[in-house]
Coordinates of C-alpha atoms in Angstrom, one line a residue:
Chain A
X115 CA 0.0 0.0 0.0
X116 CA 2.6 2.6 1.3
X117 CA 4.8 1.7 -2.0
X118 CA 1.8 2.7 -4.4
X119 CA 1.0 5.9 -2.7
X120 CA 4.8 6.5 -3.2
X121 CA 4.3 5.7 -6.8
X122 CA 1.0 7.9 -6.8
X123 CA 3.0 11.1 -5.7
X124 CA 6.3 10.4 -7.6
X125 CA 3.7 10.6 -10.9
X126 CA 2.0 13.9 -9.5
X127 CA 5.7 15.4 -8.5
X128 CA 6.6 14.3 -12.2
X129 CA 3.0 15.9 -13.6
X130 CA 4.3 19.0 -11.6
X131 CA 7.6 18.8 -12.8
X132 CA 6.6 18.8 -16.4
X133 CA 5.7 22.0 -16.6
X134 CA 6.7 24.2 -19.9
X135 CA 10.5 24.2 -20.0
X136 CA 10.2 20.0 -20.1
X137 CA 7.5 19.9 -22.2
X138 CA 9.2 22.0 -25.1
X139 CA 12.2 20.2 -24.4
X140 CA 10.3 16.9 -24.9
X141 CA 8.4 18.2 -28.3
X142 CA 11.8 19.1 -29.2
X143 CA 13.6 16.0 -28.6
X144 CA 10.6 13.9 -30.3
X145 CA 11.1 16.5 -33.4
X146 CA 14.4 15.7 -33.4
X147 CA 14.2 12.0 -33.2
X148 CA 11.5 11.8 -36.3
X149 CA 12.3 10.2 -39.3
X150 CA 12.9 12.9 -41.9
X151 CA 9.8 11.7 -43.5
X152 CA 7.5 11.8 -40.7
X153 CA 9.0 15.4 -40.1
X154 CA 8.4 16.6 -43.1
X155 CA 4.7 15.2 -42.3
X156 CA 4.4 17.0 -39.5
X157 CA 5.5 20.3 -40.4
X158 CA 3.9 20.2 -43.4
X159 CA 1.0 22.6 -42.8
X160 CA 3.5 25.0 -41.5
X161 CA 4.0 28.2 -42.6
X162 CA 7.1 27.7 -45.3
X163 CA 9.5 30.6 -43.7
X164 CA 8.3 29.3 -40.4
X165 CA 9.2 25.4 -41.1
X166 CA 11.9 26.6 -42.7
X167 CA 13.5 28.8 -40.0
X168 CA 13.0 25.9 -37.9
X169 CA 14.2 23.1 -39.9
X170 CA 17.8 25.1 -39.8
X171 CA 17.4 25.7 -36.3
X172 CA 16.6 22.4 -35.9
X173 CA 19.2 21.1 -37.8
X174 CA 22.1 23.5 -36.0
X175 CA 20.9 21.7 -33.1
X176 CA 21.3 18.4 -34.0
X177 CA 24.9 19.3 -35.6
X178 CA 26.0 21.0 -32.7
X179 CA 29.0 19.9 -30.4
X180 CA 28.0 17.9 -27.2
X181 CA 29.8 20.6 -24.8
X182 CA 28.2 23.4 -26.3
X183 CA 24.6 21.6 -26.1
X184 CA 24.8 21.0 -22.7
X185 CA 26.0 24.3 -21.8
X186 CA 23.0 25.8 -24.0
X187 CA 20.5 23.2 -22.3
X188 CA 21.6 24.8 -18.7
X189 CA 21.2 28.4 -19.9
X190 CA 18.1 27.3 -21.3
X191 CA 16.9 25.7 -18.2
X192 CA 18.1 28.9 -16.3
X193 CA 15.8 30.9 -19.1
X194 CA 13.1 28.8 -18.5
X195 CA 13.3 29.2 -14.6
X196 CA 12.5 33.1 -14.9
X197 CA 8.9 34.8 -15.1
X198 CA 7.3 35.0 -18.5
X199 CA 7.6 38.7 -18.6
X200 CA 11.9 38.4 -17.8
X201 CA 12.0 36.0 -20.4
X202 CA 9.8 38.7 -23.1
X203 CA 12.0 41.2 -21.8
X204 CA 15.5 39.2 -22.7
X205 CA 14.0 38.5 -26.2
X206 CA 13.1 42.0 -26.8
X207 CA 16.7 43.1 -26.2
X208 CA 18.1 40.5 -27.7
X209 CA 15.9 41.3 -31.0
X210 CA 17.4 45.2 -30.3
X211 CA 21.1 44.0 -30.4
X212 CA 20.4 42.2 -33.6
X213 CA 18.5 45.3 -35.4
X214 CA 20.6 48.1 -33.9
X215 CA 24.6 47.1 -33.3
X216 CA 26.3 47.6 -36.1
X217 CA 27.4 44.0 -37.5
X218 CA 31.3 45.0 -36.9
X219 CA 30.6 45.2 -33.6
X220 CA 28.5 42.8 -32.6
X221 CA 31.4 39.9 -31.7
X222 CA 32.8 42.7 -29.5
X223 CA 29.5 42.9 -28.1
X224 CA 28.8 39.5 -27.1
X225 CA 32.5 39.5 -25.9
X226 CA 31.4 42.4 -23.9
X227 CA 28.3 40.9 -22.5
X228 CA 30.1 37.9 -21.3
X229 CA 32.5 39.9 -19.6
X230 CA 29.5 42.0 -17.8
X231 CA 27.7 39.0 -17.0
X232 CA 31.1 37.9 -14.3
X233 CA 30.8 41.5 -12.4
X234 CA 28.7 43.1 -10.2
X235 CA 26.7 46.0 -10.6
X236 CA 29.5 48.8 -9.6
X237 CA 32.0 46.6 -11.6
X238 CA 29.8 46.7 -15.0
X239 CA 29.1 50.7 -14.4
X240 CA 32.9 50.9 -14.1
X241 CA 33.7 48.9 -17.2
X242 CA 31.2 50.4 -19.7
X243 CA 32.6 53.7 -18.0
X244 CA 36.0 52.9 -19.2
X245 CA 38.2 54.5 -22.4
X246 CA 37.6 51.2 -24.4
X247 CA 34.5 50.6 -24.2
X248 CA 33.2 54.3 -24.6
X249 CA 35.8 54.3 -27.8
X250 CA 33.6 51.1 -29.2
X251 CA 30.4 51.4 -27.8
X252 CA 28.2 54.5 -28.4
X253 CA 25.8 55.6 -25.0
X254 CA 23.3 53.8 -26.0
X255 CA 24.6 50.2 -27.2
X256 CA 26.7 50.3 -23.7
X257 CA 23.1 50.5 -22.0
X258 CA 21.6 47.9 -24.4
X259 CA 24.5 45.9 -23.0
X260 CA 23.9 46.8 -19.5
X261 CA 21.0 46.0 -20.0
X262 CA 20.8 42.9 -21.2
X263 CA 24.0 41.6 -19.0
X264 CA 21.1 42.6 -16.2
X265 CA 18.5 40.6 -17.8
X266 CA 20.5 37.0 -19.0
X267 CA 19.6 34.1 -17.0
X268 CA 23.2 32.6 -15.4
Chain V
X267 CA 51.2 25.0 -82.8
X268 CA 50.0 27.8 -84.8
X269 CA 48.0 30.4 -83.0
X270 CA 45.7 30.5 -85.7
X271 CA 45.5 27.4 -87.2
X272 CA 42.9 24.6 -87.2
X273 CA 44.4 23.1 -84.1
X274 CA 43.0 26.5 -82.6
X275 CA 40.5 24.7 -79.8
X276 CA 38.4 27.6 -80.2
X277 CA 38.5 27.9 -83.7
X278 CA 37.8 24.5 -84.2
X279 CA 35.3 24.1 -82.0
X280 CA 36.9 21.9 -79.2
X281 CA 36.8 24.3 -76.5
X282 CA 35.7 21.3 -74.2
X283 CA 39.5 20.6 -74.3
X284 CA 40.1 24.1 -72.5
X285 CA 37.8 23.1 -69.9
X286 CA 39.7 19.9 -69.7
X287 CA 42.6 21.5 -69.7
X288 CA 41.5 23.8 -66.7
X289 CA 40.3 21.2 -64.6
X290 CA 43.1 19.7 -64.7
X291 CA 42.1 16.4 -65.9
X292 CA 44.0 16.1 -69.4
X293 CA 47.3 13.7 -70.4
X294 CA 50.1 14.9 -69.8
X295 CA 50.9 15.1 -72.9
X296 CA 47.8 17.0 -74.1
X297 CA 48.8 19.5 -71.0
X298 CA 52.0 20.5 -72.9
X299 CA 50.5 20.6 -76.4
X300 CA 47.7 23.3 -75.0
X301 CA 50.3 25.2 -72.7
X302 CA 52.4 25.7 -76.2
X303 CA 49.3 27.1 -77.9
X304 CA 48.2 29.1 -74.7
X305 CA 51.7 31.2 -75.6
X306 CA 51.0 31.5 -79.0
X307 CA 47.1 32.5 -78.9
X308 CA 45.5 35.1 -76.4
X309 CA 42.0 34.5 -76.8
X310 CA 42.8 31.2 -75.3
X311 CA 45.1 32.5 -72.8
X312 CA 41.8 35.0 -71.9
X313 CA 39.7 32.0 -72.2
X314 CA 41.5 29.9 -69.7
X315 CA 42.6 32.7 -67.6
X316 CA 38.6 33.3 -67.1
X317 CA 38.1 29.9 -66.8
X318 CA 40.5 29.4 -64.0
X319 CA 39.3 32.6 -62.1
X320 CA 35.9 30.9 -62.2
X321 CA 37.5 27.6 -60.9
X322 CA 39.3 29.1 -58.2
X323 CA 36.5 31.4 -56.9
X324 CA 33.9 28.2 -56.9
X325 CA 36.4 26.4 -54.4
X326 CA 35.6 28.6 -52.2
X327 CA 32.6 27.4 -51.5
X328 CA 32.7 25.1 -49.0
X329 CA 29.5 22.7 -48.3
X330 CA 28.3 22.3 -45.0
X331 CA 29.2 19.7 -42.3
X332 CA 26.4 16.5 -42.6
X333 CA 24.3 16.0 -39.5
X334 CA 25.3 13.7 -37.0
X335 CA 22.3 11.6 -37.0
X336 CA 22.5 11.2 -40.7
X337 CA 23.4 7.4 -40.7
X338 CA 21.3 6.5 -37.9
X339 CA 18.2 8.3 -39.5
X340 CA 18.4 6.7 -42.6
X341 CA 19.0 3.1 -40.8
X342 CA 16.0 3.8 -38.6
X343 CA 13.9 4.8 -42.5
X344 CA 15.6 1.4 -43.9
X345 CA 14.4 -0.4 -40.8
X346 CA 10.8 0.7 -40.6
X347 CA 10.3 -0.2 -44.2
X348 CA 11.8 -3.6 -44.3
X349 CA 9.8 -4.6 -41.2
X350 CA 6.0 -5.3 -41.9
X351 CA 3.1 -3.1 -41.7
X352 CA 0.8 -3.3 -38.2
X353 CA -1.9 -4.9 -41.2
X354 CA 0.7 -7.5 -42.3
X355 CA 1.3 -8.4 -38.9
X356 CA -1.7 -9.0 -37.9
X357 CA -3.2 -11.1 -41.5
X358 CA 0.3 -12.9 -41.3
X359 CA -1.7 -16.0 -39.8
X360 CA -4.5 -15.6 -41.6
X361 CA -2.5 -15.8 -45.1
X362 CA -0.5 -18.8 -43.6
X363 CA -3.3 -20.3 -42.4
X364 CA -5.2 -19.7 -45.9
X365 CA -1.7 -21.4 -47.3
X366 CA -2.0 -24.5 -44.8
X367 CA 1.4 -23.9 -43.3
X368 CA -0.5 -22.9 -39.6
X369 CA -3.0 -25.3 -37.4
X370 CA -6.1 -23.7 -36.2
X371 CA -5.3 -23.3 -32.8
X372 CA -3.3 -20.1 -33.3
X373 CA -6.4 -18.8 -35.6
X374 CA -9.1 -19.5 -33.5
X375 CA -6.9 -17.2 -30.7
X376 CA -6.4 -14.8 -33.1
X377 CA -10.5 -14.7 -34.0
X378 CA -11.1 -14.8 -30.7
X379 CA -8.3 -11.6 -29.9
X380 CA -10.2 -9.7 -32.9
X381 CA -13.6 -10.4 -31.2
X382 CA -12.6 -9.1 -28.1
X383 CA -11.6 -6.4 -29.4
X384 CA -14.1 -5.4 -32.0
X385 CA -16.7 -5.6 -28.9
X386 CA -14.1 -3.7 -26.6
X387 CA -14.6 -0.5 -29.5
X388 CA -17.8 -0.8 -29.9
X389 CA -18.7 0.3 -26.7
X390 CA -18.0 3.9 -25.2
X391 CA -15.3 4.6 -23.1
X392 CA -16.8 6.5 -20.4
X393 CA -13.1 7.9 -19.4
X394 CA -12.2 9.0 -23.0
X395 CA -13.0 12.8 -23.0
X396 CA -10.5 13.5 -25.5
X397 CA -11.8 13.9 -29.0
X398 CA -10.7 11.6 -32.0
X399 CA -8.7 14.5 -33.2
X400 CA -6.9 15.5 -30.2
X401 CA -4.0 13.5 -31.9
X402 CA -3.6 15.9 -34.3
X403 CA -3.6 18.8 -31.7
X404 CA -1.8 17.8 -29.3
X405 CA 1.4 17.3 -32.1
X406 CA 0.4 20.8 -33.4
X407 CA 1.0 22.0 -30.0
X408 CA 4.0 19.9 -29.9
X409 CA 5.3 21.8 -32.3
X410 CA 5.0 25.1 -31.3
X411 CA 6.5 24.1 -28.2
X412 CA 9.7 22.7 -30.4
X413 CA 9.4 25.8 -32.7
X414 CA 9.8 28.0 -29.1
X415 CA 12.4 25.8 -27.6
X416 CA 14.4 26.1 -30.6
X417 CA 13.5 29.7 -30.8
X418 CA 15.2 30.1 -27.7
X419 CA 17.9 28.5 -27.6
X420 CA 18.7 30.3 -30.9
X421 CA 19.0 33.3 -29.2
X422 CA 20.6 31.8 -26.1
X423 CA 23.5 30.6 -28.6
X424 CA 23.7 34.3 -30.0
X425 CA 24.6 35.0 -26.5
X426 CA 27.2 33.4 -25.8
X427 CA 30.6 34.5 -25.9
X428 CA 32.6 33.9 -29.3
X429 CA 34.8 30.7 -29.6
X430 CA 38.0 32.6 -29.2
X431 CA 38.3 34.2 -26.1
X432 CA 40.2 37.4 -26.4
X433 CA 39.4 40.7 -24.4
X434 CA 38.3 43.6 -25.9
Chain E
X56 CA 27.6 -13.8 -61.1
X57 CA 30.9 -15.7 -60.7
X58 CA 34.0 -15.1 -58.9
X59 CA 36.5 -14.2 -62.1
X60 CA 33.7 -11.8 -62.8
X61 CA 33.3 -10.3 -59.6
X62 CA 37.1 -9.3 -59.4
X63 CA 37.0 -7.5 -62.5
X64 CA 34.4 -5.3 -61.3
X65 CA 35.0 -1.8 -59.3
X66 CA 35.1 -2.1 -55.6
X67 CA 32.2 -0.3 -55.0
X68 CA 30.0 -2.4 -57.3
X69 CA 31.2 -5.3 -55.4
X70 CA 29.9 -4.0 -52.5
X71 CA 26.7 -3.4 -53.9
X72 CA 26.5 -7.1 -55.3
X73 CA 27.3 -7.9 -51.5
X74 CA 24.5 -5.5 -50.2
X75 CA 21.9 -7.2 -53.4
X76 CA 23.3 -10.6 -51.2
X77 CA 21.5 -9.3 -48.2
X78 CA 25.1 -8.2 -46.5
X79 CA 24.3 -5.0 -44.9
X80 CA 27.7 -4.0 -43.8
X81 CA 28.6 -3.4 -47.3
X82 CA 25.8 -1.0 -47.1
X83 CA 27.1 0.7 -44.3
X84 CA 30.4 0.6 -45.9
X85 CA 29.1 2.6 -49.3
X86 CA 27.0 4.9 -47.2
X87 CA 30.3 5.9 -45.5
X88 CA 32.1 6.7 -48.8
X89 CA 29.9 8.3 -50.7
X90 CA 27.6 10.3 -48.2
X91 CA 29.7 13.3 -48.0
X92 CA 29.7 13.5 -51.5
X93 CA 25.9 13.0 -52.5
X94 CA 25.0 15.1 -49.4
X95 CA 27.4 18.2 -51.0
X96 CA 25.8 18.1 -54.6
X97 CA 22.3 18.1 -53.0
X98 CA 23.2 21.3 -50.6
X99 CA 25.0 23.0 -54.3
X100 CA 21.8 21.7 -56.3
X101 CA 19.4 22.9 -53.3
X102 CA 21.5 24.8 -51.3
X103 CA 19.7 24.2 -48.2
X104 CA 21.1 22.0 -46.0
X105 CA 18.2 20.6 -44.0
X106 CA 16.5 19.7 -47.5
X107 CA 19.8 18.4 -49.0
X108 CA 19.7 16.0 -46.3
X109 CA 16.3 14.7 -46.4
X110 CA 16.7 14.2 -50.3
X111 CA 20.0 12.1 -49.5
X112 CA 18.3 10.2 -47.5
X113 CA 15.6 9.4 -50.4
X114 CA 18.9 8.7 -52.7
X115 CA 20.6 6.0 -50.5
X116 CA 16.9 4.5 -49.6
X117 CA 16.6 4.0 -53.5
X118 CA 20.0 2.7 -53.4
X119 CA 19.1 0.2 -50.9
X120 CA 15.7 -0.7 -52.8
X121 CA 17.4 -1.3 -55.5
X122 CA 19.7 -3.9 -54.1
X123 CA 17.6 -6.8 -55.7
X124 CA 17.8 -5.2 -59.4
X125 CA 21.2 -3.8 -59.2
X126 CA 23.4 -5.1 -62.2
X127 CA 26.8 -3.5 -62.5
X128 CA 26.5 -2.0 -66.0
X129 CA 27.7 1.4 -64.6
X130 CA 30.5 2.7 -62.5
X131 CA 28.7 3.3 -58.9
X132 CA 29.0 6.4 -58.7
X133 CA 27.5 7.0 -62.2
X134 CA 24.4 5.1 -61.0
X135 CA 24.4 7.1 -57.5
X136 CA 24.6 10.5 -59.2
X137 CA 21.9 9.6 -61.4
X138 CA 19.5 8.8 -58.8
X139 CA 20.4 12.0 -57.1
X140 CA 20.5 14.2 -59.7
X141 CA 16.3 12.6 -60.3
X142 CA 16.3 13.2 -56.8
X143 CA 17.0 16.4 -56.8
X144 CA 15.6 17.7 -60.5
X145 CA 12.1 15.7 -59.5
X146 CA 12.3 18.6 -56.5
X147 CA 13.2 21.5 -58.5
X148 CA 10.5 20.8 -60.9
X149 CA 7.9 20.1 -58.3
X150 CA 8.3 23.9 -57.2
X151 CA 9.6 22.7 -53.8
X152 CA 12.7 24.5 -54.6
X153 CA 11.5 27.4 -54.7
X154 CA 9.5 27.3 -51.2
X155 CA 13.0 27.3 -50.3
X156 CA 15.0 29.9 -51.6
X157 CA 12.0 32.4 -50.6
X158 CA 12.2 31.2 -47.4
X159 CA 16.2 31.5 -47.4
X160 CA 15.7 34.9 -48.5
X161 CA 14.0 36.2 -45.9
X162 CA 16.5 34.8 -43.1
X163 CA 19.1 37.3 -43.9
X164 CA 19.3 37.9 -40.3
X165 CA 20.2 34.1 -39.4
X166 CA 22.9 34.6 -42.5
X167 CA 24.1 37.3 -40.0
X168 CA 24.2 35.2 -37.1
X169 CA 25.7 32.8 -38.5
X170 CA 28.3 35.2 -39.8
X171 CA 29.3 36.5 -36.0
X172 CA 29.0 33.1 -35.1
X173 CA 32.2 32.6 -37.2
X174 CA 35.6 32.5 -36.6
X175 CA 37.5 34.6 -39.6
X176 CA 40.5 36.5 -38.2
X177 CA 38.7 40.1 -39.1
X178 CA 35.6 41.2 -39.6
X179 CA 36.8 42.8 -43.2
X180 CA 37.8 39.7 -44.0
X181 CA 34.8 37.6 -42.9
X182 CA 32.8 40.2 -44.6
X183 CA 34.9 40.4 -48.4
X184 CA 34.7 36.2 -47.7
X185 CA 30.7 35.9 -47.2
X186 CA 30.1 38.6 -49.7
X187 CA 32.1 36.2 -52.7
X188 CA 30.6 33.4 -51.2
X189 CA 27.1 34.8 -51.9
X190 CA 27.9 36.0 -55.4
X191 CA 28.8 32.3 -56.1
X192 CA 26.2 30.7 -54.8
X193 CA 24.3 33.1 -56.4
X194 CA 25.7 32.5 -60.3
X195 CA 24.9 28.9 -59.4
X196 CA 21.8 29.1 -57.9
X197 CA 20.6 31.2 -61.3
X198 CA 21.9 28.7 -63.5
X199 CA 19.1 25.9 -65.2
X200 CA 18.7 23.2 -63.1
X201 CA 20.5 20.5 -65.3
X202 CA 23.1 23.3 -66.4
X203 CA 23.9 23.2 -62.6
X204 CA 23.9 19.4 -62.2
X205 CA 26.7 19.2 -65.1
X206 CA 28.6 21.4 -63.8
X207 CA 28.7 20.4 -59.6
X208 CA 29.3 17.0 -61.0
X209 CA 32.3 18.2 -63.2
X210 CA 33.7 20.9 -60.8
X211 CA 32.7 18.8 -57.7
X212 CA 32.8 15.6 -58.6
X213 CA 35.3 15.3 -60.6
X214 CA 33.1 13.5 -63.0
X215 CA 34.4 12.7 -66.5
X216 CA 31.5 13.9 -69.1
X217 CA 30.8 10.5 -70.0
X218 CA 29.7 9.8 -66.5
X219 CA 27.8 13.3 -66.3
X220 CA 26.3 12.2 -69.2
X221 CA 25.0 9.1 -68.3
X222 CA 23.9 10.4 -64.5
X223 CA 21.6 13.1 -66.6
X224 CA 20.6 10.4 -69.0
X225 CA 22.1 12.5 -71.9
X226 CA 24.4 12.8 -74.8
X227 CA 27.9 13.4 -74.3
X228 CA 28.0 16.0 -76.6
X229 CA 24.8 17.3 -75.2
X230 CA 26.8 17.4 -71.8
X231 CA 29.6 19.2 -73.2
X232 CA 27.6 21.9 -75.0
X233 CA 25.7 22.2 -71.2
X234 CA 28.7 23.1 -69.7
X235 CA 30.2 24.8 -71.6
X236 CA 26.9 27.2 -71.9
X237 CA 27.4 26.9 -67.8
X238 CA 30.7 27.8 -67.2
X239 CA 30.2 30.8 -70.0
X240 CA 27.7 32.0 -67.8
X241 CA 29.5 31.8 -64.7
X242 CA 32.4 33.2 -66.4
X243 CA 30.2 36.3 -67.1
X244 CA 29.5 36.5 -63.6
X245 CA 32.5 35.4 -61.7
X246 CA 35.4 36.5 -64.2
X247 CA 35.5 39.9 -62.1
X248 CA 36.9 38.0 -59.3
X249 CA 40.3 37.5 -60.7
X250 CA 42.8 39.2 -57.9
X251 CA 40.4 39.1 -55.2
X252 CA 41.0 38.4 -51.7

């Protein structure tokens, strides 16, 4: 008796568990395990830039190297952690750094963000505050950056 | 080999010989007998020097790395069309039975199975809520979670810091 | 078919007489060889990769479906390059190609991802690299469909026009007038290049 009630809640704590971030994660890993031809059945009625956006998403996935997967799963379990409006606001500046920083600088930028993301709040004022970054940042892409250093999930 | 002459690829119309010639797949000896004439005739020389430019510049492109699930996908297609439909499986005793190479023991089961279960449908499920086409659905909503996810993640990868790690 | 026979023939055609004997390690075997190759035409026929991929996949399942019928009249890769270059003119033609590039057009901004993503020692020199990648892929992508079959299998391939020929089902002379219309149009395009980079 005791070990079904155990069996009873480990299924609710799973039904619990599987809130959004596993079930996209699960949709995604059954995607990803389709035969190509049941894919292509199943996206089918897709919009074609939307399938096809995905496909290539899709298929950067599935080439991707181990390490870097699992590091992207943890960030994307991290992402998945915060409140729906965080995670809007992350995609909106995200979507900002991609229309407004100049292409040229935009490896500099993610170097940048990386670097904010390991410092405090005094420590990032300091280095978007220093020559370097004010020679290769304008005002506003150094607050985008602040910005979105604030918002990433760890 | 007279610049001008009949042995003129391009005059002659043999200019397939140029493209040989520039792919690199000719003899040898054909190799010297059209670098001797390159000397001699410039529209050739143009020709190939083109030709070459075009060569070189389509090297460049490089095709993309093949997915690592390639092989396995493909095995896993081979697979689940070399193994017997869900109909097959089920008619196989049937047909052998038809053919006389099974008793009626393992037919009678089998009726019996399909009985069972033609009765077991034909009455309502009184804990089935979900509608026949909730199938569908519920992979459409699949996969706009998988569309999300990957969504995500693609800007998650944006994120991160470039392979080489150098400060700014 | 006997043994003297079977020694005379082209490795790869042995194989596929092994795989037509139900051995499907020679299978494997053939897939390993050639599926780099048949996967890089498709992507240059296509370019898409995610497509290229699931039409190499229809190639080598014909391939092994075939296994029963398969008679070593051709040199393998003549008889693989024909059933991909169907493969892939059957898609062109059914407009699926199409579907594509639109869609490819209107992800410039993953093209720019993808382009930060990479690792090229300058950004000048990324940028002078993606820009003559594009005008290549380009001049191909505009060429007729069978025009650009000829020539990925000649410049690619390293196919010899007999073979090109027989992959397209075609003349050789018919081959060699195809490319050479090709590579006059490409030289239109890509002559320019000369000195570049």
């Amino acid at each position: 008796m005791m070990i079904r009630i155990l069996i009873a809640l480990g299924v609710v704590a799973m039904g619990l568990w599987a809130q959004p971030p596993a079930q996209q994660a699960r949709a995604l890993e059954k995607l990803r395990r389709m035969a190509p031809e049941e894919r292509e059945r199943a996206l089918q009625d897709m919009p074609p830039v939307r399938r096809r956006i995905m496909e290539q998403r899709l298929d950067r996935w599935n080439r991707m190297a181990p390490a870097r997967k699992q590091r992207l799963q943890g960030s994307f379990e991290n992402f998945r952690q915060m409140k729906p409006e965080q995670q809007e606001n992350l995609r909106g500046l995200v979507r900002k750094f991609n229309e407004t920083m100049p292409t040229e600088k935009r490896v500099d930028g993610r170097r940048a963000l990386t670097h904010l993301r390991k410092l405090d709040p005094e420590g990032r004022k300091k280095f978007l505050a220093t020559p370097r970054m004010k020679d290769r940042f304008s005002d506003g892409e150094r607050e985008l950056l602040a910005e979105m250093a604030q918002n990433m999930p760890d | 080999m007279n610049a001008k002459n009949n042995q003129c690829p391009m005059q002659n119309g043999n200019a397939e010989i140029l493209l040989s010639y520039c792919a690199r797949s000719l003899e040898a000896e054909q190799v010297a007998q059209i670098e001797q004439h390159l000397t001699a005739c410039a529209e050739c020389r143009a020709w190939a020097a083109e030709q070459q430019t075009v060569w070189a510049a389509m090297d460049a492109w490089e095709a993309e790395p093949v997915s690592a699930d390639f092989d396995a996908a493909l095995f896993a297609r081979i697979a689940s069309t070399e193994q017997p439909s869900v109909w097959q499986r089920w008619t196989e005793p049937v047909r052998q039975f038809l053919q006389g190479g099974l008793g009626w023991r393992p037919v009678l089961s089998a009726g019996a199975l399909a009985l069972t279960l033609v009765v077991a449908l034909s009455i309502e499920n009184p804990f089935r809520t979900e509608p026949v086409g909730q199938t569908v659905k519920l992979e459409a909503q699949e996969i706009e979670q998988a569309e999300r996810a990957l969504e995500d993640l693609e800007m998650l990868r944006q994120l991160e810091p470039p392979e080489e790690e150098t400060s700014l | 078919m006997d043994m003297m026979a079977v020694a005379t023939i082209e490795h790869d055609a042995e194989l596929m007489l092994r795989v037509r004997e139900g051995d499907s390690q020679s299978f494997a075997l053939l897939l390993a060889k050639h599926r780099t190759p048949v996967i890089h035409f498709l992507y240059r026929m296509i370019q898409n990769q995610a497509v290229a991929e699931e039409l190499a996949q229809e190639v080598f399942l014909r391939v092994y479906r075939s296994r029963a019928s398969y008679e070593p009249t051709a040199k393998f890769t003549t008889w693989l390059f024909r059933i991909a270059s169907h493969v892939a003119l059957n898609h062109i033609r059914d407009g699926k190609h199409e579907r594509n590039q639109e869609s490819l057009d209107q992800e410039s901004d993953e093209g720019m991802s993808r382009q930060v993503a990479s690792e090229a020692p300058t950004v000048e020199q990324m940028m002078v690299r993606e820009a003559k990648f594009e005008e290549i892929r380009r001049a191909i992508q505009l060429l007729p469909a069978k025009q650009r079959a000829a020539v990925l299998m000649h410049k690619y391939q390293e196919m010899e026009y007999a073979q090109i020929a027989a992959a397209l089902e075609s003349s050789e002379s018919a081959v060699k007038s195809l490319l050479f219309r090709a590579y006059e149009t490409l030289r239109a395009k890509l002559a320019h290049m000369a000195g570049r980079e």
